[in-house]
mmCIF file of C-alpha atoms and ligand atoms in Angstrom:
data_model
loop_
_atom_site.group_PDB
_atom_site.id
_atom_site.type_symbol
_atom_site.label_atom_id
_atom_site.label_comp_id
_atom_site.label_asym_id
_atom_site.label_seq_id
_atom_site.Cartn_x
_atom_site.Cartn_y
_atom_site.Cartn_z
ATOM 1 C CA UNK A 1 -45.121 23.080 -18.343
ATOM 2 C CA UNK A 2 -43.358 24.622 -20.832
ATOM 3 C CA UNK A 3 -44.315 28.607 -21.882
ATOM 4 C CA UNK A 4 -42.685 27.603 -25.656
ATOM 5 C CA UNK A 5 -45.130 27.817 -27.808
ATOM 6 C CA UNK A 6 -43.061 26.058 -31.439
ATOM 7 C CA UNK A 7 -42.325 28.421 -33.344
ATOM 8 C CA UNK A 8 -43.732 28.164 -37.033
ATOM 9 C CA UNK A 9 -41.004 26.791 -38.836
ATOM 10 C CA UNK A 10 -40.619 29.944 -41.295
ATOM 11 C CA UNK A 11 -39.338 31.777 -38.310
ATOM 12 C CA UNK A 12 -36.579 29.782 -38.385
ATOM 13 C CA UNK A 13 -34.428 30.787 -40.417
ATOM 14 C CA UNK A 14 -34.828 34.527 -39.524
ATOM 15 C CA UNK A 15 -34.259 33.571 -35.859
ATOM 16 C CA UNK A 16 -31.412 32.684 -36.881
ATOM 17 C CA UNK A 17 -30.074 35.399 -38.392
ATOM 18 C CA UNK A 18 -31.606 37.523 -35.095
ATOM 19 C CA UNK A 19 -29.433 35.316 -32.497
ATOM 20 C CA UNK A 20 -26.450 35.530 -35.202
ATOM 21 C CA UNK A 21 -27.172 40.331 -35.656
ATOM 22 C CA UNK A 22 -27.180 39.595 -31.387
ATOM 23 C CA UNK A 23 -24.189 37.399 -30.688
ATOM 24 C CA UNK A 24 -22.492 39.759 -32.950
ATOM 25 C CA UNK A 25 -23.130 43.263 -30.863
ATOM 26 C CA UNK A 26 -26.006 44.531 -32.671
ATOM 27 C CA UNK A 27 -28.070 46.605 -30.334
ATOM 28 C CA UNK A 28 -31.102 47.263 -32.766
ATOM 29 C CA UNK A 29 -33.123 45.410 -35.411
ATOM 30 C CA UNK A 30 -36.033 46.786 -37.375
ATOM 31 C CA UNK A 31 -38.141 43.410 -38.291
ATOM 32 C CA UNK A 32 -40.102 44.282 -41.596
ATOM 33 C CA UNK A 33 -42.111 42.518 -44.020
ATOM 34 C CA UNK A 34 -46.337 41.475 -44.749
ATOM 35 C CA UNK A 35 -48.438 42.622 -41.516
ATOM 36 C CA UNK A 36 -49.771 38.641 -40.364
ATOM 37 C CA UNK A 37 -46.053 36.488 -40.868
ATOM 38 C CA UNK A 38 -44.810 36.693 -37.486
ATOM 39 C CA UNK A 39 -42.933 39.724 -36.523
ATOM 40 C CA UNK A 40 -44.197 39.809 -33.866
ATOM 41 C CA UNK A 41 -43.609 36.580 -32.120
ATOM 42 C CA UNK A 42 -40.744 36.328 -33.667
ATOM 43 C CA UNK A 43 -39.522 39.506 -31.429
ATOM 44 C CA UNK A 44 -41.824 38.269 -28.104
ATOM 45 C CA UNK A 45 -39.223 34.654 -28.664
ATOM 46 C CA UNK A 46 -35.789 36.424 -29.556
ATOM 47 C CA UNK A 47 -36.791 38.864 -26.228
ATOM 48 C CA UNK A 48 -37.529 35.806 -24.184
ATOM 49 C CA UNK A 49 -34.706 34.511 -25.730
ATOM 50 C CA UNK A 50 -32.525 37.082 -24.424
ATOM 51 C CA UNK A 51 -33.496 37.647 -21.113
ATOM 52 C CA UNK A 52 -33.603 33.732 -19.919
ATOM 53 C CA UNK A 53 -31.323 32.321 -17.452
ATOM 54 C CA UNK A 54 -30.817 29.493 -19.295
ATOM 55 C CA UNK A 55 -31.883 28.953 -22.670
ATOM 56 C CA UNK A 56 -32.333 25.551 -24.458
ATOM 57 C CA UNK A 57 -30.254 26.880 -27.165
ATOM 58 C CA UNK A 58 -29.559 30.158 -28.746
ATOM 59 C CA UNK A 59 -33.458 32.049 -29.350
ATOM 60 C CA UNK A 60 -35.480 28.671 -27.207
ATOM 61 C CA UNK A 61 -36.275 29.395 -24.213
ATOM 62 C CA UNK A 62 -36.422 27.176 -21.419
ATOM 63 C CA UNK A 63 -39.752 28.659 -20.624
ATOM 64 C CA UNK A 64 -39.701 26.809 -16.962
ATOM 65 C CA UNK A 65 -36.578 29.458 -14.898
ATOM 66 C CA UNK A 66 -37.713 33.127 -12.525
ATOM 67 C CA UNK A 67 -37.369 34.950 -15.942
ATOM 68 C CA UNK A 68 -39.268 33.199 -18.465
ATOM 69 C CA UNK A 69 -41.922 32.730 -15.794
ATOM 70 C CA UNK A 70 -41.730 36.506 -15.517
ATOM 71 C CA UNK A 71 -41.605 37.059 -18.820
ATOM 72 C CA UNK A 72 -45.135 35.048 -19.495
ATOM 73 C CA UNK A 73 -47.604 37.150 -17.146
ATOM 74 C CA UNK A 74 -46.307 39.739 -18.752
ATOM 75 C CA UNK A 75 -44.544 41.441 -15.956
ATOM 76 C CA UNK A 76 -40.435 41.157 -16.531
ATOM 77 C CA UNK A 77 -38.814 44.733 -15.383
ATOM 78 C CA UNK A 78 -36.627 44.346 -18.356
ATOM 79 C CA UNK A 79 -38.823 44.192 -20.537
ATOM 80 C CA UNK A 80 -41.185 47.093 -22.709
ATOM 81 C CA UNK A 81 -43.724 46.172 -25.229
ATOM 82 C CA UNK A 82 -43.983 49.496 -26.734
ATOM 83 C CA UNK A 83 -47.407 50.090 -29.080
ATOM 84 C CA UNK A 84 -49.874 52.193 -29.670
ATOM 85 C CA UNK A 85 -53.021 52.531 -27.314
ATOM 86 C CA UNK A 86 -55.377 50.768 -29.814
ATOM 87 C CA UNK A 87 -53.345 47.285 -29.978
ATOM 88 C CA UNK A 88 -52.435 47.354 -25.993
ATOM 89 C CA UNK A 89 -55.301 45.329 -25.163
ATOM 90 C CA UNK A 90 -54.480 42.780 -28.250
ATOM 91 C CA UNK A 91 -51.309 42.679 -26.465
ATOM 92 C CA UNK A 92 -51.616 41.925 -22.984
ATOM 93 C CA UNK A 93 -47.884 40.512 -21.769
ATOM 94 C CA UNK A 94 -47.281 38.634 -24.626
ATOM 95 C CA UNK A 95 -48.025 39.956 -28.398
ATOM 96 C CA UNK A 96 -48.164 36.979 -30.915
ATOM 97 C CA UNK A 97 -50.207 37.865 -33.446
ATOM 98 C CA UNK A 98 -49.127 41.005 -36.524
ATOM 99 C CA UNK A 99 -52.661 42.359 -37.280
ATOM 100 C CA UNK A 100 -55.487 44.633 -34.955
ATOM 101 C CA UNK A 101 -57.534 43.820 -37.376
ATOM 102 C CA UNK A 102 -61.060 42.757 -36.246
ATOM 103 C CA UNK A 103 -62.705 45.189 -34.964
ATOM 104 C CA UNK A 104 -65.642 43.613 -33.137
ATOM 105 C CA UNK A 105 -64.675 45.201 -30.272
ATOM 106 C CA UNK A 106 -63.591 48.557 -31.681
ATOM 107 C CA UNK A 107 -65.327 51.375 -28.034
ATOM 108 C CA UNK A 108 -66.877 54.433 -28.733
ATOM 109 C CA UNK A 109 -62.954 56.315 -28.785
ATOM 110 C CA UNK A 110 -61.372 55.417 -31.029
ATOM 111 C CA UNK A 111 -57.696 54.649 -29.127
ATOM 112 C CA UNK A 112 -54.345 56.776 -30.870
ATOM 113 C CA UNK A 113 -52.944 54.386 -32.910
ATOM 114 C CA UNK A 114 -50.021 56.356 -32.380
ATOM 115 C CA UNK A 115 -46.845 55.620 -30.556
ATOM 116 C CA UNK A 116 -46.473 59.234 -28.775
ATOM 117 C CA UNK A 117 -43.661 60.904 -27.477
ATOM 118 C CA UNK A 118 -45.116 59.525 -23.635
ATOM 119 C CA UNK A 119 -44.417 56.379 -24.840
ATOM 120 C CA UNK A 120 -40.702 57.411 -25.774
ATOM 121 C CA UNK A 121 -40.501 58.408 -22.867
ATOM 122 C CA UNK A 122 -40.976 55.493 -20.055
ATOM 123 C CA UNK A 123 -38.045 53.849 -21.647
ATOM 124 C CA UNK A 124 -36.050 56.253 -19.466
ATOM 125 C CA UNK A 125 -36.996 54.344 -15.945
ATOM 126 C CA UNK A 126 -35.500 51.501 -17.818
ATOM 127 C CA UNK A 127 -33.023 52.783 -18.620
ATOM 128 C CA UNK A 128 -31.579 54.816 -15.647
ATOM 129 C CA UNK A 129 -31.428 51.218 -13.607
ATOM 130 C CA UNK A 130 -29.533 48.667 -14.186
ATOM 131 C CA UNK A 131 -30.797 46.163 -15.288
ATOM 132 C CA UNK A 132 -33.483 43.212 -12.233
ATOM 133 C CA UNK A 133 -31.734 40.273 -13.564
ATOM 134 C CA UNK A 134 -29.009 41.653 -14.230
ATOM 135 C CA UNK A 135 -28.014 40.919 -17.619
ATOM 136 C CA UNK A 136 -30.009 42.330 -21.030
ATOM 137 C CA UNK A 137 -32.796 44.926 -20.999
ATOM 138 C CA UNK A 138 -34.886 44.720 -23.819
ATOM 139 C CA UNK A 139 -37.515 47.208 -25.562
ATOM 140 C CA UNK A 140 -40.137 45.867 -28.300
ATOM 141 C CA UNK A 141 -41.683 48.681 -30.143
ATOM 142 C CA UNK A 142 -43.758 48.656 -33.349
ATOM 143 C CA UNK A 143 -45.379 49.021 -35.640
ATOM 144 C CA UNK A 144 -42.363 51.722 -35.873
ATOM 145 C CA UNK A 145 -44.304 53.753 -38.642
ATOM 146 C CA UNK A 146 -46.691 54.901 -36.509
ATOM 147 C CA UNK A 147 -44.204 56.650 -34.588
ATOM 148 C CA UNK A 148 -45.270 60.177 -34.056
ATOM 149 C CA UNK A 149 -41.805 62.474 -35.272
ATOM 150 C CA UNK A 150 -41.503 64.048 -31.787
ATOM 151 C CA UNK A 151 -41.816 60.275 -30.641
ATOM 152 C CA UNK A 152 -39.661 59.102 -33.264
ATOM 153 C CA UNK A 153 -36.568 61.955 -32.141
ATOM 154 C CA UNK A 154 -36.976 60.796 -29.078
ATOM 155 C CA UNK A 155 -36.574 57.102 -29.657
ATOM 156 C CA UNK A 156 -33.473 58.193 -32.113
ATOM 157 C CA UNK A 157 -30.931 59.920 -29.158
ATOM 158 C CA UNK A 158 -31.391 56.293 -27.322
ATOM 159 C CA UNK A 159 -30.861 54.561 -30.009
ATOM 160 C CA UNK A 160 -27.721 56.527 -31.066
ATOM 161 C CA UNK A 161 -26.323 56.073 -27.788
ATOM 162 C CA UNK A 162 -28.440 52.754 -26.852
ATOM 163 C CA UNK A 163 -28.697 52.456 -23.230
ATOM 164 C CA UNK A 164 -25.890 49.657 -21.860
ATOM 165 C CA UNK A 165 -27.248 45.875 -22.357
ATOM 166 C CA UNK A 166 -29.955 46.905 -24.466
ATOM 167 C CA UNK A 167 -31.657 45.532 -27.022
ATOM 168 C CA UNK A 168 -34.246 47.594 -29.009
ATOM 169 C CA UNK A 169 -36.268 44.981 -31.181
ATOM 170 C CA UNK A 170 -38.753 47.432 -33.548
ATOM 171 C CA UNK A 171 -41.064 46.223 -35.502
ATOM 172 C CA UNK A 172 -42.596 47.521 -38.639
ATOM 173 C CA UNK A 173 -45.289 45.910 -40.832
ATOM 174 C CA UNK A 174 -44.655 48.824 -43.954
ATOM 175 C CA UNK A 175 -40.725 50.214 -44.315
ATOM 176 C CA UNK A 176 -41.065 52.386 -46.312
ATOM 177 C CA UNK A 177 -43.149 54.367 -44.131
ATOM 178 C CA UNK A 178 -40.573 54.332 -41.733
ATOM 179 C CA UNK A 179 -38.155 57.370 -41.156
ATOM 180 C CA UNK A 180 -34.992 57.001 -42.276
ATOM 181 C CA UNK A 181 -33.566 58.265 -39.712
ATOM 182 C CA UNK A 182 -34.762 55.649 -37.355
ATOM 183 C CA UNK A 183 -34.145 52.905 -40.402
ATOM 184 C CA UNK A 184 -30.552 53.459 -40.559
ATOM 185 C CA UNK A 185 -30.061 53.486 -36.780
ATOM 186 C CA UNK A 186 -31.056 49.365 -37.730
ATOM 187 C CA UNK A 187 -30.184 46.567 -38.506
ATOM 188 C CA UNK A 188 -32.982 45.004 -41.581
ATOM 189 C CA UNK A 189 -34.137 41.732 -40.910
ATOM 190 C CA UNK A 190 -37.126 40.948 -43.637
ATOM 191 C CA UNK A 191 -39.727 38.444 -42.962
ATOM 192 C CA UNK A 192 -41.304 37.419 -45.250
ATOM 193 C CA UNK A 193 -44.582 34.786 -45.601
ATOM 194 C CA UNK A 194 -44.012 31.796 -46.009
ATOM 195 C CA UNK A 195 -45.654 29.425 -49.331
ATOM 196 C CA UNK A 196 -48.619 28.672 -49.557
ATOM 197 C CA UNK A 197 -49.064 24.742 -48.705
ATOM 198 C CA UNK A 198 -46.542 25.698 -45.471
ATOM 199 C CA UNK A 199 -48.507 28.292 -44.799
ATOM 200 C CA UNK A 200 -51.851 26.031 -45.317
ATOM 201 C CA UNK A 201 -50.011 23.037 -43.480
ATOM 202 C CA UNK A 202 -48.948 25.907 -40.453
ATOM 203 C CA UNK A 203 -53.248 26.622 -40.173
ATOM 204 C CA UNK A 204 -53.975 22.758 -39.989
ATOM 205 C CA UNK A 205 -51.275 22.249 -37.161
ATOM 206 C CA UNK A 206 -53.296 25.328 -35.630
ATOM 207 C CA UNK A 207 -56.474 23.496 -36.217
ATOM 208 C CA UNK A 208 -58.352 25.633 -39.227
ATOM 209 C CA UNK A 209 -60.732 22.925 -40.739
ATOM 210 C CA UNK A 210 -57.735 21.741 -43.629
ATOM 211 C CA UNK A 211 -61.913 22.717 -45.889
ATOM 212 C CA UNK A 212 -60.933 26.812 -44.980
ATOM 213 C CA UNK A 213 -57.762 26.717 -44.285
ATOM 214 C CA UNK A 214 -57.035 27.363 -48.246
ATOM 215 C CA UNK A 215 -60.056 30.227 -47.653
ATOM 216 C CA UNK A 216 -58.593 31.817 -44.597
ATOM 217 C CA UNK A 217 -55.005 32.520 -46.258
ATOM 218 C CA UNK A 218 -56.490 33.858 -49.455
ATOM 219 C CA UNK A 219 -58.432 36.826 -48.196
ATOM 220 C CA UNK A 220 -55.431 37.113 -45.210
ATOM 221 C CA UNK A 221 -53.299 38.140 -48.380
ATOM 222 C CA UNK A 222 -50.654 35.000 -47.408
ATOM 223 C CA UNK A 223 -50.192 35.975 -43.970
ATOM 224 C CA UNK A 224 -50.616 33.069 -41.598
ATOM 225 C CA UNK A 225 -51.328 34.989 -39.072
ATOM 226 C CA UNK A 226 -53.849 36.848 -39.622
ATOM 227 C CA UNK A 227 -55.338 34.231 -41.649
ATOM 228 C CA UNK A 228 -55.559 32.306 -38.810
ATOM 229 C CA UNK A 229 -56.958 34.771 -36.371
ATOM 230 C CA UNK A 230 -58.947 35.973 -38.874
ATOM 231 C CA UNK A 231 -60.703 32.250 -39.933
ATOM 232 C CA UNK A 232 -60.376 30.958 -34.989
ATOM 233 C CA UNK A 233 -60.290 33.747 -32.819
ATOM 234 C CA UNK A 234 -64.025 33.465 -32.418
ATOM 235 C CA UNK A 235 -63.758 36.390 -35.338
ATOM 236 C CA UNK A 236 -67.157 36.320 -35.494
ATOM 237 C CA UNK A 237 -67.074 39.768 -37.225
ATOM 238 C CA UNK A 238 -65.613 37.783 -40.171
ATOM 239 C CA UNK A 239 -68.567 34.137 -40.433
ATOM 240 C CA UNK A 240 -71.359 37.168 -39.906
ATOM 241 C CA UNK A 241 -69.860 38.944 -42.467
ATOM 242 C CA UNK A 242 -69.776 36.033 -44.313
ATOM 243 C CA UNK A 243 -73.269 35.936 -44.058
ATOM 244 C CA UNK A 244 -73.531 37.789 -46.845
ATOM 245 C CA UNK A 245 -71.803 35.702 -48.816
ATOM 246 C CA UNK A 246 -74.753 33.710 -50.256
ATOM 247 C CA UNK A 247 -76.310 37.632 -51.346
ATOM 248 C CA UNK A 248 -73.356 38.461 -53.219
ATOM 249 C CA UNK A 249 -73.656 35.522 -55.664
ATOM 250 C CA UNK A 250 -76.887 36.188 -56.091
ATOM 251 C CA UNK A 251 -76.479 39.582 -58.006
ATOM 252 C CA UNK A 252 -79.085 40.850 -60.701
ATOM 253 C CA UNK A 253 -81.744 38.262 -58.432
ATOM 254 C CA UNK A 254 -81.536 39.712 -55.231
ATOM 255 C CA UNK A 255 -84.260 40.953 -53.995
ATOM 256 C CA UNK A 256 -84.917 43.222 -51.737
ATOM 257 C CA UNK A 257 -87.249 40.703 -48.604
ATOM 258 C CA UNK A 258 -84.088 38.841 -49.028
ATOM 259 C CA UNK A 259 -81.612 41.724 -48.727
ATOM 260 C CA UNK A 260 -83.728 42.705 -45.641
ATOM 261 C CA UNK A 261 -84.047 38.954 -44.369
ATOM 262 C CA UNK A 262 -80.645 37.417 -44.137
ATOM 263 C CA UNK A 263 -77.956 40.071 -43.788
ATOM 264 C CA UNK A 264 -77.540 39.906 -40.063
ATOM 265 C CA UNK A 265 -78.737 42.394 -37.130
ATOM 266 C CA UNK A 266 -75.574 42.061 -36.021
ATOM 267 C CA UNK A 267 -73.489 41.901 -38.654
ATOM 268 C CA UNK A 268 -70.036 44.760 -39.017
ATOM 269 C CA UNK A 269 -69.744 47.433 -41.563
ATOM 270 C CA UNK A 270 -65.988 46.842 -41.875
ATOM 271 C CA UNK A 271 -66.147 43.151 -42.459
ATOM 272 C CA UNK A 272 -68.802 43.492 -44.525
ATOM 273 C CA UNK A 273 -67.467 46.233 -46.636
ATOM 274 C CA UNK A 274 -63.796 44.383 -47.126
ATOM 275 C CA UNK A 275 -65.467 41.273 -48.254
ATOM 276 C CA UNK A 276 -67.826 43.328 -50.180
ATOM 277 C CA UNK A 277 -64.594 44.931 -51.220
ATOM 278 C CA UNK A 278 -62.757 41.696 -52.736
ATOM 279 C CA UNK A 279 -66.033 40.972 -53.758
ATOM 280 C CA UNK A 280 -66.079 43.939 -56.066
ATOM 281 C CA UNK A 281 -62.653 43.210 -56.693
ATOM 282 C CA UNK A 282 -63.008 39.942 -58.791
ATOM 283 C CA UNK A 283 -65.799 40.593 -60.570
ATOM 284 C CA UNK A 284 -63.793 43.624 -62.289
ATOM 285 C CA UNK A 285 -61.057 40.957 -62.369
ATOM 286 C CA UNK A 286 -62.520 38.613 -64.234
ATOM 287 C CA UNK A 287 -65.116 41.059 -66.627
ATOM 288 C CA UNK A 288 -61.846 41.828 -67.970
ATOM 289 C CA UNK A 289 -60.333 38.226 -68.312
ATOM 290 C CA UNK A 290 -58.275 38.021 -65.295
ATOM 291 C CA UNK A 291 -58.584 35.501 -62.504
ATOM 292 C CA UNK A 292 -60.553 35.888 -59.425
ATOM 293 C CA UNK A 293 -57.752 36.204 -56.658
ATOM 294 C CA UNK A 294 -60.006 36.440 -53.567
ATOM 295 C CA UNK A 295 -62.617 33.627 -54.396
ATOM 296 C CA UNK A 296 -61.023 31.619 -56.990
ATOM 297 C CA UNK A 297 -64.048 28.573 -55.916
ATOM 298 C CA UNK A 298 -66.770 31.811 -57.344
ATOM 299 C CA UNK A 299 -64.707 31.626 -60.378
ATOM 300 C CA UNK A 300 -67.304 30.409 -62.309
ATOM 301 C CA UNK A 301 -69.788 32.627 -60.715
ATOM 302 C CA UNK A 302 -68.273 35.743 -60.755
ATOM 303 C CA UNK A 303 -67.815 34.812 -64.300
ATOM 304 C CA UNK A 304 -72.174 35.047 -64.979
ATOM 305 C CA UNK A 305 -72.366 36.932 -62.938
ATOM 306 C CA UNK A 306 -70.023 40.081 -64.805
ATOM 307 C CA UNK A 307 -71.352 39.024 -68.567
ATOM 308 C CA UNK A 308 -75.021 39.784 -67.394
ATOM 309 C CA UNK A 309 -74.627 43.002 -66.135
ATOM 310 C CA UNK A 310 -75.077 45.668 -68.804
ATOM 311 C CA UNK A 311 -71.954 47.000 -68.549
ATOM 312 C CA UNK A 312 -68.402 46.297 -66.261
ATOM 313 C CA UNK A 313 -67.886 49.386 -65.318
ATOM 314 C CA UNK A 314 -71.217 48.962 -63.204
ATOM 315 C CA UNK A 315 -69.003 47.487 -60.660
ATOM 316 C CA UNK A 316 -66.418 50.412 -60.687
ATOM 317 C CA UNK A 317 -69.069 52.738 -59.109
ATOM 318 C CA UNK A 318 -70.069 50.549 -57.245
ATOM 319 C CA UNK A 319 -66.942 49.811 -55.545
ATOM 320 C CA UNK A 320 -66.502 53.315 -55.718
ATOM 321 C CA UNK A 321 -69.726 53.565 -53.261
ATOM 322 C CA UNK A 322 -67.925 51.042 -51.158
ATOM 323 C CA UNK A 323 -65.133 53.034 -50.466
ATOM 324 C CA UNK A 324 -67.168 55.994 -49.949
ATOM 325 C CA UNK A 325 -68.943 53.958 -47.089
ATOM 326 C CA UNK A 326 -65.292 52.917 -45.464
ATOM 327 C CA UNK A 327 -65.551 56.110 -44.174
ATOM 328 C CA UNK A 328 -67.570 56.116 -42.343
ATOM 329 C CA UNK A 329 -66.652 52.032 -41.082
ATOM 330 C CA UNK A 330 -65.662 52.324 -38.523
ATOM 331 C CA UNK A 331 -69.294 53.320 -36.719
ATOM 332 C CA UNK A 332 -69.961 50.591 -34.910
ATOM 333 C CA UNK A 333 -73.743 52.009 -35.760
ATOM 334 C CA UNK A 334 -76.529 51.730 -38.471
ATOM 335 C CA UNK A 335 -74.475 48.532 -39.830
ATOM 336 C CA UNK A 336 -77.179 46.794 -40.790
ATOM 337 C CA UNK A 337 -78.266 49.613 -42.892
ATOM 338 C CA UNK A 338 -75.634 50.008 -44.528
ATOM 339 C CA UNK A 339 -74.787 46.730 -45.526
ATOM 340 C CA UNK A 340 -78.088 46.183 -46.876
ATOM 341 C CA UNK A 341 -78.039 49.521 -48.558
ATOM 342 C CA UNK A 342 -74.931 48.460 -51.031
ATOM 343 C CA UNK A 343 -76.193 45.327 -51.854
ATOM 344 C CA UNK A 344 -79.296 47.207 -52.991
ATOM 345 C CA UNK A 345 -77.120 49.004 -55.347
ATOM 346 C CA UNK A 346 -75.271 46.062 -56.243
ATOM 347 C CA UNK A 347 -78.558 44.542 -57.636
ATOM 348 C CA UNK A 348 -79.241 47.839 -59.290
ATOM 349 C CA UNK A 349 -76.321 46.968 -61.692
ATOM 350 C CA UNK A 350 -77.907 44.293 -62.824
ATOM 351 C CA UNK A 351 -80.659 46.690 -63.706
ATOM 352 C CA UNK A 352 -80.845 47.591 -67.343
ATOM 353 C CA UNK A 353 -81.677 51.119 -66.411
ATOM 354 C CA UNK A 354 -79.173 51.279 -64.467
HETATM 355 ZN ZN1 ZN B 401 -36.179 30.671 -18.697
#
């Protein structure tokens, strides 16, 4: 059994570019591009390939050697993966998804989303001794826009005077929010999402039902890994929240009793808000004569809803209501009553008395 999953095909070109930079002796690369396009997957395959004792070809780790086994077990001594605490539990040993998205298991005290200076200082342990396995050492770190300023400055020192035979692979969803000094010390490599057809084909190979592939992709903003995670990884949060879609389609015909009986008891507020905001976005778009972006299959129903509303500014008011709810959305308490309140406000948008 090989411990190498096949790399999504749109990552082959950036992998080649990464290997070319490596061969030129570049020691720091910053992978950037939208979330959910496979930057972590790419970074980790590159790291595994650089550490592998007998790569099949450049960029392709063998999956069998001692180094690959350590890598897959998540305890290769010459590899460090530095992420915020908030992502750490989602990335045991081998992160392969880009997006922390799900809040299904949000603990009550929120782990930090920052990469703090201690995490960067911890890297010095890696640098003080020569590589255990005699070759390269690899640091994968991100999202680099989440480095605190002291952490960024500490990292900068490493990038300016790199320890021998050490590769830094930084990952960023929002490169414009990375410190310019960090950016300027790295070779930048953009990872773009594949086109829709390619992405849908890939989703289907990943086990996403063909009927859901397109909609998952649209809702993930075209980011295939995010779409897969939401469609597959038991993301019940998302499918429970989707139970509110029939309610949204009903518009002003919604009753309080129907809302109360059809909103799932365990519904999650952040996921539900996300769906309602996309619905509000589409409703506004349709009211203004544009196409629905997130729910194109509901275009006709959105038209009906938009045309029967006393004033389309009601959607705007509801959208703002959702945004104010979002401020509290990470608290899992009373998710059901918040979602119900938002749906009642939605139905009231059709109330002529306003
Ligand atoms: Zn290997």
